[in-house]
Amino acid sequence: MKKAILMGLPIMSICLILSCGKDDGPTPDPEPQEVEITSFSPTSGTVGTEVTINGKNFSSTKTENSVTFNGTAATVKEALATQLTVEVPSGASTGPIKVTVGSSSATSATDFTVMEPVDPPTVDGFEPTYGVIGTEVTITGTNFGDQASVKFGDIAAEVTDVTATQLIVTVPDGAETAPINIAVGSQSVTTSDDFTVYGPASMTMTPDAAYDENPAFEIGEEISLFVDADVPSGISEFLGYKAVNGDEPVLIGEITIFNGYEGFVNEQLIPEVTEAIGDEVELIFKIKGEADIDYAIVSFSYTVAAQGQGGGGKYPTFSIYNNVKLGSQGNVEFGSYYSSSANAVYSNPGALTDIEQQQVDITFGVLLNLPNLISPDERAIKGLNNPLGDNATGTTFINKGNSLVFSEITATDVGKINHTVGTVVPNLLIAENVFYSFVNASGKKGYILVNTITDNGGDNKVVDFDIIVQD
């Protein structure tokens, strides 16, 4: 009995093994993914036209994709899982596009239209022949049509309007001087002449370095501005404008001497202030080259100041003192000594403090019965009394004639008084209705206009004058 059981165990094991083998048969291959075409472009073209097919489950290996145009096999140039690039094959006719990958195929829902071959494009010319980025260029020729594309050198341009004989394009960013290429389908033509690409005009302006940050100028003053310009295509326009109190800018002039130049360096512009006191003014200068679309623009702003309160901060402002009177030694009503800084007349300057005495810078006296403006340090030399003694300071004078207008003298005019040239003297014979400039020992400058000279004979004379002096 034990033998029978032992002999039966191997037989049962074999049966179990066989049974398991039947249940675990070979694993089936995965189901293939279905190819799908979602779109293609362009939808028409001639033989040789490059077509992009979009879809799903293509092979990224070019040779594993089979593409036909209405049954005619095409060559796959580039392959991705979602996109194929192919070329319309020779012999193709209008019909659907079919893509096959392995055992899966897809056919486009619409036909690709195979167009009859057309004559190659030709170019007659283009205008303008030069320009900056963004310039609109018109190309004339033949056989253009909707399929036309344009490049400036290697840079593709936007075609904004197209007919069979004309293309309107815009010079693209990055374009450089080069021929223009026009392609229609697989055919193209390149211009024999270059399109010249210029850089845009640029301009900078620097005011006189001595001007304040927010300068004020007086009526009649000239403003000093220095301008640099770089205009690669040659200057065609250089214009100046003024905008007063925020109003629309008004043209004040066109500068033509630079036309045709490719630029200039450190050229000085000197516009004149003509507006009303209190006006806020903006000077605007615009320059443009032959090829430019837009102007290069610079500006400078200032306020119009009252008389003697401008100069842009470059020169000290001044005060106007009217009806100052100085008398000769024999007249006790008017003193012979004057401090332009304090606007004070003194009959007895010896009673002043040392500092006050040192501020006396103009005196009046009669020499040989003639009225004179005299520097304090010259009184003793001329035989006149001089109570200032060691405190007598030095002042120089120049006769300026009668060509000035008192109400039009500016802080800049006073600031530009130069007593290092011309007939500079420490005493000066004076006459009515004549201007005299002076510079005192501290460097302050001013103008004197003699109004009247009262002559009572001998040494007894009185001079009445208006004076302008820097604060």
Short mmCIF file of C-alpha atoms in Angstrom, two decimals:
data_model
loop_
_atom_site.label_atom_id
_atom_site.label_comp_id
_atom_site.label_asym_id
_atom_site.label_seq_id
_atom_site.Cartn_x
_atom_site.Cartn_y
_atom_site.Cartn_z
CA MET A 1 0.00 0.00 0.00
CA LYS A 2 2.85 2.41 0.83
CA LYS A 3 4.45 1.71 -2.56
CA ALA A 4 1.37 2.80 -4.48
CA ILE A 5 1.24 6.14 -2.73
CA LEU A 6 4.93 6.89 -3.30
CA MET A 7 4.76 6.08 -6.97
CA GLY A 8 1.75 8.35 -7.42
CA LEU A 9 3.45 11.54 -6.18
CA PRO A 10 5.71 12.15 -9.25
CA ILE A 11 2.80 11.61 -11.56
CA MET A 12 0.73 14.22 -9.74
CA SER A 13 3.62 16.73 -9.85
CA ILE A 14 3.91 16.37 -13.62
CA CYS A 15 0.18 16.94 -13.97
CA LEU A 16 0.39 20.12 -11.88
CA ILE A 17 3.26 21.47 -13.99
CA LEU A 18 1.42 20.77 -17.21
CA SER A 19 -1.67 22.41 -15.82
CA CYS A 20 0.20 25.58 -14.88
CA GLY A 21 1.79 25.77 -18.33
CA LYS A 22 -1.58 25.90 -20.01
CA ASP A 23 -2.84 28.78 -17.78
CA ASP A 24 0.28 31.04 -18.30
CA GLY A 25 0.40 31.25 -22.09
CA PRO A 26 2.65 33.85 -24.04
CA THR A 27 2.09 37.68 -23.30
CA PRO A 28 0.40 39.41 -26.27
CA ASP A 29 2.07 42.45 -28.00
CA PRO A 30 0.71 45.92 -26.94
CA GLU A 31 -2.00 47.38 -29.13
CA PRO A 32 -0.43 49.84 -31.70
CA GLN A 33 -1.24 53.57 -31.23
CA GLU A 34 -3.43 54.92 -34.00
CA VAL A 35 -1.87 57.57 -36.27
CA GLU A 36 -3.91 60.77 -36.56
CA ILE A 37 -3.64 63.85 -38.84
CA THR A 38 -5.02 67.03 -37.26
CA SER A 39 -3.90 69.64 -39.83
CA PHE A 40 -1.39 70.52 -42.51
CA SER A 41 -0.05 73.74 -44.00
CA PRO A 42 0.07 75.18 -46.50
CA THR A 43 -3.05 73.65 -48.00
CA SER A 44 -1.83 74.10 -51.57
CA GLY A 45 1.39 74.47 -53.49
CA THR A 46 3.45 73.36 -56.42
CA VAL A 47 5.75 70.35 -56.61
CA GLY A 48 8.64 70.99 -54.22
CA THR A 49 6.57 72.99 -51.74
CA GLU A 50 7.45 72.21 -48.12
CA VAL A 51 4.41 71.02 -46.15
CA THR A 52 4.09 70.66 -42.37
CA ILE A 53 1.75 67.89 -41.16
CA ASN A 54 0.53 68.05 -37.56
CA GLY A 55 -0.95 65.08 -35.72
CA LYS A 56 -0.34 62.22 -33.26
CA ASN A 57 1.65 59.01 -32.99
CA PHE A 58 4.08 59.69 -35.82
CA SER A 59 7.53 58.14 -35.56
CA SER A 60 10.45 60.37 -34.69
CA THR A 61 12.52 58.22 -37.05
CA LYS A 62 12.02 59.68 -40.53
CA THR A 63 12.21 56.38 -42.40
CA GLU A 64 9.46 54.79 -40.26
CA ASN A 65 6.89 57.30 -41.61
CA SER A 66 5.31 56.72 -45.01
CA VAL A 67 3.64 59.81 -46.51
CA THR A 68 1.75 60.05 -49.79
CA PHE A 69 0.04 62.87 -51.64
CA ASN A 70 -3.01 61.30 -53.32
CA GLY A 71 -1.04 58.07 -53.55
CA THR A 72 2.32 59.50 -54.62
CA ALA A 73 5.09 58.88 -52.10
CA ALA A 74 6.83 61.89 -50.59
CA THR A 75 10.17 62.26 -48.81
CA VAL A 76 10.06 63.00 -45.10
CA LYS A 77 12.58 65.75 -44.31
CA GLU A 78 12.00 66.10 -40.54
CA ALA A 79 10.10 63.94 -38.07
CA LEU A 80 8.67 64.36 -34.58
CA ALA A 81 5.96 62.38 -32.82
CA THR A 82 3.49 65.21 -33.48
CA GLN A 83 4.83 66.80 -36.67
CA LEU A 84 6.27 65.80 -40.02
CA THR A 85 7.88 68.04 -42.62
CA VAL A 86 7.64 66.76 -46.19
CA GLU A 87 8.04 68.00 -49.74
CA VAL A 88 5.33 67.75 -52.39
CA PRO A 89 6.66 64.95 -54.66
CA SER A 90 7.01 65.02 -58.41
CA GLY A 91 3.92 63.51 -60.04
CA ALA A 92 1.63 64.41 -57.14
CA SER A 93 -1.96 65.41 -57.87
CA THR A 94 -4.67 67.07 -55.84
CA GLY A 95 -6.00 64.74 -53.14
CA PRO A 96 -5.65 63.72 -49.49
CA ILE A 97 -2.43 63.25 -47.60
CA LYS A 98 -1.88 59.84 -46.01
CA VAL A 99 0.55 58.99 -43.21
CA THR A 100 1.39 55.37 -42.33
CA VAL A 101 3.42 54.24 -39.33
CA GLY A 102 3.72 50.49 -39.06
CA SER A 103 0.21 49.01 -39.38
CA SER A 104 -1.57 52.29 -38.53
CA SER A 105 -2.57 54.85 -41.14
CA ALA A 106 -4.42 58.18 -41.20
CA THR A 107 -5.77 60.19 -44.09
CA SER A 108 -6.36 63.96 -44.05
CA ALA A 109 -9.95 65.12 -43.92
CA THR A 110 -9.30 67.64 -46.70
CA ASP A 111 -7.32 67.58 -49.91
CA PHE A 112 -3.96 69.16 -50.57
CA THR A 113 -4.27 71.13 -53.79
CA VAL A 114 -1.36 70.60 -56.15
CA MET A 115 -0.95 73.77 -58.19
CA GLU A 116 0.43 73.96 -61.66
CA PRO A 117 4.04 75.11 -61.84
CA VAL A 118 4.35 78.86 -62.28
CA ASP A 119 7.03 81.00 -63.82
CA PRO A 120 9.77 82.02 -61.38
CA PRO A 121 9.50 85.46 -59.74
CA THR A 122 11.43 88.37 -61.23
CA VAL A 123 12.43 91.71 -59.73
CA ASP A 124 12.38 95.02 -61.58
CA GLY A 125 13.47 97.15 -58.62
CA PHE A 126 12.70 98.34 -55.09
CA GLU A 127 12.11 101.72 -53.45
CA PRO A 128 13.57 103.16 -51.36
CA THR A 129 16.99 101.62 -51.82
CA TYR A 130 18.03 102.46 -48.24
CA GLY A 131 16.43 102.95 -44.86
CA VAL A 132 16.44 102.20 -41.15
CA ILE A 133 14.78 99.27 -39.35
CA GLY A 134 11.03 99.61 -39.84
CA THR A 135 11.23 101.31 -43.24
CA GLU A 136 8.47 100.30 -45.67
CA VAL A 137 9.91 99.04 -48.96
CA THR A 138 8.01 98.48 -52.21
CA ILE A 139 9.36 95.70 -54.49
CA THR A 140 8.14 95.54 -58.10
CA GLY A 141 8.42 92.58 -60.46
CA THR A 142 6.40 89.62 -61.71
CA ASN A 143 4.99 86.27 -60.56
CA PHE A 144 4.77 87.12 -56.86
CA GLY A 145 1.36 86.08 -55.52
CA ASP A 146 0.16 84.97 -52.09
CA GLN A 147 2.96 82.45 -51.58
CA ALA A 148 5.70 85.08 -51.78
CA SER A 149 8.12 85.47 -48.86
CA VAL A 150 10.91 88.05 -48.49
CA LYS A 151 14.25 88.13 -46.70
CA PHE A 152 16.74 90.97 -46.21
CA GLY A 153 19.92 88.93 -46.29
CA ASP A 154 19.08 86.04 -43.94
CA ILE A 155 16.39 87.91 -41.97
CA ALA A 156 12.75 87.26 -42.83
CA ALA A 157 10.60 90.35 -43.38
CA GLU A 158 6.88 90.88 -42.89
CA VAL A 159 4.94 91.17 -46.16
CA THR A 160 2.15 93.68 -45.53
CA ASP A 161 0.65 93.80 -49.02
CA VAL A 162 1.01 91.57 -52.06
CA THR A 163 -0.08 91.42 -55.70
CA ALA A 164 1.32 89.52 -58.66
CA THR A 165 3.56 92.49 -59.50
CA GLN A 166 4.19 94.25 -56.19
CA LEU A 167 5.23 93.43 -52.63
CA ILE A 168 5.21 95.88 -49.72
CA VAL A 169 7.48 94.78 -46.86
CA THR A 170 8.98 96.21 -43.67
CA VAL A 171 12.74 96.14 -42.99
CA PRO A 172 13.01 93.65 -40.08
CA ASP A 173 14.88 93.92 -36.79
CA GLY A 174 18.44 92.71 -37.18
CA ALA A 175 18.63 93.44 -40.90
CA GLU A 176 21.94 94.63 -42.29
CA THR A 177 22.99 95.92 -45.69
CA ALA A 178 22.42 93.00 -48.12
CA PRO A 179 20.45 91.95 -51.23
CA ILE A 180 16.72 91.20 -50.93
CA ASN A 181 15.54 87.62 -51.62
CA ILE A 182 12.00 86.88 -52.86
CA ALA A 183 10.78 83.26 -52.78
CA VAL A 184 7.56 81.88 -54.28
CA GLY A 185 7.15 78.20 -53.49
CA SER A 186 10.39 76.48 -54.40
CA GLN A 187 11.49 79.26 -56.76
CA SER A 188 13.27 82.44 -55.75
CA VAL A 189 15.10 85.50 -57.03
CA THR A 190 17.67 87.76 -55.36
CA THR A 191 18.17 91.43 -56.17
CA SER A 192 21.42 92.39 -57.83
CA ASP A 193 21.73 95.48 -55.62
CA ASP A 194 21.92 95.70 -51.85
CA PHE A 195 19.33 97.36 -49.69
CA THR A 196 21.40 99.68 -47.47
CA VAL A 197 20.45 99.62 -43.79
CA TYR A 198 21.38 102.76 -41.80
CA GLY A 199 21.42 103.28 -38.06
CA PRO A 200 18.90 105.85 -36.76
CA ALA A 201 19.83 109.46 -36.00
CA SER A 202 20.87 110.27 -32.42
CA MET A 203 21.52 113.58 -30.65
CA THR A 204 22.66 114.80 -27.22
CA MET A 205 22.65 118.31 -25.76
CA THR A 206 24.72 119.79 -22.92
CA PRO A 207 23.87 123.22 -21.46
CA ASP A 208 26.66 125.55 -20.37
CA ALA A 209 28.19 123.83 -17.35
CA ALA A 210 27.76 126.95 -15.20
CA TYR A 211 23.96 127.03 -15.48
CA ASP A 212 21.78 126.06 -12.51
CA GLU A 213 19.83 122.80 -12.58
CA ASN A 214 16.59 124.79 -12.97
CA PRO A 215 17.87 127.96 -14.64
CA ALA A 216 16.19 131.33 -14.98
CA PHE A 217 17.07 133.78 -17.75
CA GLU A 218 16.12 137.36 -18.49
CA ILE A 219 14.45 138.74 -21.59
CA GLY A 220 17.11 139.39 -24.22
CA GLU A 221 19.62 136.89 -22.85
CA GLU A 222 21.26 134.34 -25.12
CA ILE A 223 21.36 130.74 -23.85
CA SER A 224 24.46 128.64 -24.56
CA LEU A 225 23.76 125.00 -25.50
CA PHE A 226 26.21 122.48 -26.97
CA VAL A 227 24.91 119.73 -29.25
CA ASP A 228 26.37 116.48 -30.65
CA ALA A 229 24.60 114.57 -33.44
CA ASP A 230 25.20 111.27 -35.24
CA VAL A 231 23.11 110.87 -38.41
CA PRO A 232 24.45 107.95 -40.51
CA SER A 233 22.19 108.60 -43.50
CA GLY A 234 23.00 112.33 -43.70
CA ILE A 235 21.09 115.20 -42.09
CA SER A 236 17.93 116.23 -43.93
CA GLU A 237 16.19 118.28 -41.21
CA PHE A 238 17.36 120.12 -38.10
CA LEU A 239 14.53 122.09 -36.46
CA GLY A 240 14.15 124.22 -33.34
CA TYR A 241 10.90 124.74 -31.40
CA LYS A 242 9.69 126.57 -28.30
CA ALA A 243 6.86 125.43 -26.04
CA VAL A 244 5.69 128.16 -23.62
CA ASN A 245 3.77 127.22 -20.47
CA GLY A 246 2.97 123.77 -21.82
CA ASP A 247 1.42 125.01 -25.08
CA GLU A 248 1.97 123.33 -28.44
CA PRO A 249 5.59 123.76 -29.59
CA VAL A 250 6.09 126.51 -32.18
CA LEU A 251 8.81 126.33 -34.84
CA ILE A 252 11.47 128.97 -34.22
CA GLY A 253 13.81 128.05 -37.03
CA GLU A 254 15.43 125.50 -39.33
CA ILE A 255 19.20 125.07 -39.34
CA THR A 256 20.25 124.07 -42.86
CA ILE A 257 24.03 124.50 -42.71
CA PHE A 258 24.39 120.87 -41.53
CA ASN A 259 22.17 119.30 -44.21
CA GLY A 260 23.92 116.33 -45.78
CA TYR A 261 26.43 116.03 -42.93
CA GLU A 262 26.59 112.71 -41.07
CA GLY A 263 26.79 114.57 -37.79
CA PHE A 264 28.68 117.17 -35.80
CA VAL A 265 30.39 117.52 -32.42
CA ASN A 266 30.05 120.24 -29.76
CA GLU A 267 28.18 122.71 -31.97
CA GLN A 268 26.92 125.72 -30.00
CA LEU A 269 23.29 126.81 -30.27
CA ILE A 270 22.45 130.28 -28.90
CA PRO A 271 18.68 130.81 -28.74
CA GLU A 272 17.46 134.16 -27.38
CA VAL A 273 14.96 134.64 -24.55
CA THR A 274 11.97 136.60 -25.87
CA GLU A 275 9.09 135.45 -23.64
CA ALA A 276 7.37 137.24 -20.76
CA ILE A 277 8.59 137.33 -17.15
CA GLY A 278 7.36 134.21 -15.33
CA ASP A 279 6.93 132.06 -18.44
CA GLU A 280 8.07 128.44 -18.32
CA VAL A 281 9.79 127.65 -21.61
CA GLU A 282 10.98 124.40 -23.19
CA LEU A 283 13.43 124.50 -26.09
CA ILE A 284 13.09 121.45 -28.34
CA PHE A 285 15.52 120.47 -31.09
CA LYS A 286 14.73 117.70 -33.60
CA ILE A 287 17.07 116.13 -36.14
CA LYS A 288 16.41 113.58 -38.88
CA GLY A 289 18.43 111.80 -41.54
CA GLU A 290 17.50 110.99 -45.14
CA ALA A 291 16.67 107.40 -44.16
CA ASP A 292 15.05 108.09 -40.80
CA ILE A 293 11.41 107.46 -39.95
CA ASP A 294 11.52 109.31 -36.61
CA TYR A 295 13.33 112.39 -35.30
CA ALA A 296 16.01 112.33 -32.62
CA ILE A 297 14.92 114.90 -30.01
CA VAL A 298 16.63 116.85 -27.20
CA SER A 299 15.22 119.61 -24.99
CA PHE A 300 16.15 122.27 -22.42
CA SER A 301 13.81 124.11 -20.04
CA TYR A 302 14.06 127.44 -18.23
CA THR A 303 12.04 130.16 -16.48
CA VAL A 304 11.96 133.79 -17.63
CA ALA A 305 13.19 136.01 -14.77
CA ALA A 306 12.81 139.69 -13.99
CA GLN A 307 15.59 142.07 -14.96
CA GLY A 308 18.76 141.34 -13.04
CA GLN A 309 17.45 138.07 -11.57
CA GLY A 310 18.41 135.63 -14.32
CA GLY A 311 21.59 134.50 -16.00
CA GLY A 312 20.87 130.83 -15.35
CA GLY A 313 22.84 131.01 -12.13
CA LYS A 314 25.99 131.54 -14.13
CA TYR A 315 26.28 135.22 -13.10
CA PRO A 316 25.30 136.95 -9.85
CA THR A 317 21.94 138.70 -9.89
CA PHE A 318 21.88 142.46 -9.40
CA SER A 319 19.85 145.25 -7.90
CA ILE A 320 18.81 148.47 -9.66
CA TYR A 321 19.21 151.69 -7.65
CA ASN A 322 17.70 154.82 -9.11
CA ASN A 323 18.28 158.53 -8.45
CA VAL A 324 21.54 158.16 -6.57
CA LYS A 325 23.09 161.60 -6.09
CA LEU A 326 26.67 162.53 -5.22
CA GLY A 327 27.78 166.10 -4.55
CA SER A 328 31.11 167.84 -4.89
CA GLN A 329 33.06 168.89 -1.83
CA GLY A 330 31.41 172.29 -1.66
CA ASN A 331 27.87 170.88 -1.47
CA VAL A 332 26.81 169.73 1.98
CA GLU A 333 23.46 168.32 0.81
CA PHE A 334 25.00 165.35 -1.02
CA GLY A 335 28.01 163.29 -0.03
CA SER A 336 30.87 162.49 -2.35
CA TYR A 337 31.20 158.87 -1.19
CA TYR A 338 29.09 155.87 -2.21
CA SER A 339 28.98 152.19 -1.23
CA SER A 340 27.46 150.19 -4.08
CA SER A 341 27.09 147.12 -1.83
CA ALA A 342 25.11 149.04 0.83
CA ASN A 343 23.50 151.50 -1.60
CA ALA A 344 24.48 154.31 0.73
CA VAL A 345 25.76 157.86 0.22
CA TYR A 346 28.13 159.30 2.86
CA SER A 347 29.06 162.92 3.53
CA ASN A 348 31.43 161.99 6.36
CA PRO A 349 32.85 158.51 5.66
CA GLY A 350 35.47 159.06 8.33
CA ALA A 351 32.78 158.31 10.91
CA LEU A 352 32.20 154.83 9.49
CA THR A 353 33.74 151.66 10.88
CA ASP A 354 36.77 150.24 9.11
CA ILE A 355 34.64 147.59 7.42
CA GLU A 356 32.10 150.19 6.27
CA GLN A 357 34.90 152.42 4.97
CA GLN A 358 36.30 149.50 2.96
CA GLN A 359 32.90 149.09 1.27
CA VAL A 360 33.02 152.61 -0.20
CA ASP A 361 33.93 152.03 -3.85
CA ILE A 362 32.75 155.05 -5.87
CA THR A 363 33.37 158.72 -5.20
CA PHE A 364 32.57 161.93 -7.05
CA GLY A 365 34.83 164.92 -7.39
CA VAL A 366 35.61 167.92 -9.54
CA LEU A 367 38.96 168.06 -11.26
CA LEU A 368 39.83 171.23 -13.17
CA ASN A 369 36.15 172.28 -12.84
CA LEU A 370 35.06 169.03 -14.56
CA PRO A 371 32.92 166.26 -12.97
CA ASN A 372 34.67 162.93 -12.43
CA LEU A 373 33.96 159.48 -11.05
CA ILE A 374 36.96 158.68 -8.88
CA SER A 375 38.26 155.52 -7.24
CA PRO A 376 38.56 156.08 -3.45
CA ASP A 377 42.28 155.21 -3.48
CA GLU A 378 42.88 157.98 -6.09
CA ARG A 379 41.40 160.91 -4.14
CA ALA A 380 44.59 161.82 -2.35
CA ILE A 381 46.59 161.42 -5.56
CA LYS A 382 44.23 163.84 -7.30
CA GLY A 383 44.56 166.39 -4.48
CA LEU A 384 41.11 165.74 -2.99
CA ASN A 385 40.31 165.05 0.63
CA ASN A 386 40.27 161.38 1.63
CA PRO A 387 39.01 160.58 5.11
CA LEU A 388 39.16 156.84 4.27
CA GLY A 389 42.93 156.82 4.59
CA ASP A 390 44.31 153.27 4.60
CA ASN A 391 40.77 151.93 4.06
CA ALA A 392 40.52 153.50 0.61
CA THR A 393 39.78 150.74 -1.92
CA GLY A 394 40.37 150.53 -5.64
CA THR A 395 37.75 150.74 -8.41
CA THR A 396 38.21 150.95 -12.16
CA PHE A 397 35.92 152.51 -14.80
CA ILE A 398 35.34 152.28 -18.54
CA ASN A 399 33.29 154.64 -20.70
CA LYS A 400 30.60 152.54 -22.46
CA GLY A 401 29.05 155.33 -24.52
CA ASN A 402 25.31 155.73 -25.00
CA SER A 403 24.34 152.62 -27.03
CA LEU A 404 22.95 150.65 -24.04
CA VAL A 405 19.33 150.63 -22.83
CA PHE A 406 19.10 150.65 -19.04
CA SER A 407 15.92 148.55 -18.87
CA GLU A 408 17.41 145.86 -21.13
CA ILE A 409 20.66 145.24 -19.28
CA THR A 410 20.74 141.66 -17.96
CA ALA A 411 22.61 139.90 -15.18
CA THR A 412 24.62 138.23 -17.93
CA ASP A 413 25.57 141.62 -19.39
CA VAL A 414 26.87 142.75 -16.00
CA GLY A 415 28.60 139.42 -15.43
CA LYS A 416 30.49 139.77 -18.72
CA ILE A 417 31.97 143.20 -17.85
CA ASN A 418 35.70 142.85 -18.49
CA HIS A 419 38.13 145.37 -17.08
CA THR A 420 41.25 143.58 -18.22
CA VAL A 421 41.07 145.08 -21.73
CA GLY A 422 40.20 148.49 -23.14
CA THR A 423 40.66 151.92 -21.62
CA VAL A 424 40.47 151.08 -17.91
CA VAL A 425 41.03 154.03 -15.57
CA PRO A 426 40.73 154.84 -11.83
CA ASN A 427 39.03 158.18 -12.53
CA LEU A 428 36.83 159.19 -15.41
CA LEU A 429 35.46 162.46 -16.75
CA ILE A 430 31.70 161.96 -17.07
CA ALA A 431 28.88 163.42 -19.15
CA GLU A 432 25.11 163.22 -19.15
CA ASN A 433 23.32 160.27 -20.85
CA VAL A 434 26.45 158.13 -20.97
CA PHE A 435 27.00 154.63 -19.50
CA TYR A 436 30.05 153.70 -17.43
CA SER A 437 31.01 150.24 -16.20
CA PHE A 438 32.89 149.70 -12.95
CA VAL A 439 34.60 146.84 -11.11
CA ASN A 440 35.43 147.34 -7.43
CA ALA A 441 38.18 145.85 -5.29
CA SER A 442 36.06 142.85 -4.26
CA GLY A 443 35.34 142.02 -7.92
CA LYS A 444 31.73 143.20 -7.97
CA LYS A 445 30.65 144.70 -11.27
CA GLY A 446 28.06 147.23 -12.34
CA TYR A 447 26.83 149.89 -14.76
CA ILE A 448 26.24 153.58 -14.10
CA LEU A 449 24.02 155.74 -16.30
CA VAL A 450 24.63 159.45 -15.67
CA ASN A 451 21.29 161.25 -15.94
CA THR A 452 22.11 164.87 -15.06
CA ILE A 453 25.00 166.94 -13.83
CA THR A 454 23.97 170.09 -11.95
CA ASP A 455 26.60 172.75 -12.52
CA ASN A 456 26.64 175.53 -9.93
CA GLY A 457 30.06 176.62 -11.05
CA GLY A 458 33.48 175.83 -9.73
CA ASP A 459 33.71 172.79 -7.51
CA ASN A 460 30.08 172.76 -6.49
CA LYS A 461 28.45 170.14 -8.71
CA VAL A 462 25.93 167.33 -8.21
CA VAL A 463 25.62 164.20 -10.36
CA ASP A 464 22.36 162.18 -10.52
CA PHE A 465 22.71 158.63 -11.85
CA ASP A 466 21.11 155.19 -12.06
CA ILE A 467 23.29 152.29 -10.98
CA ILE A 468 23.17 148.51 -11.49
CA VAL A 469 25.42 146.41 -9.28
CA GLN A 470 25.76 142.70 -8.57
CA ASP A 471 24.33 141.53 -5.27
#
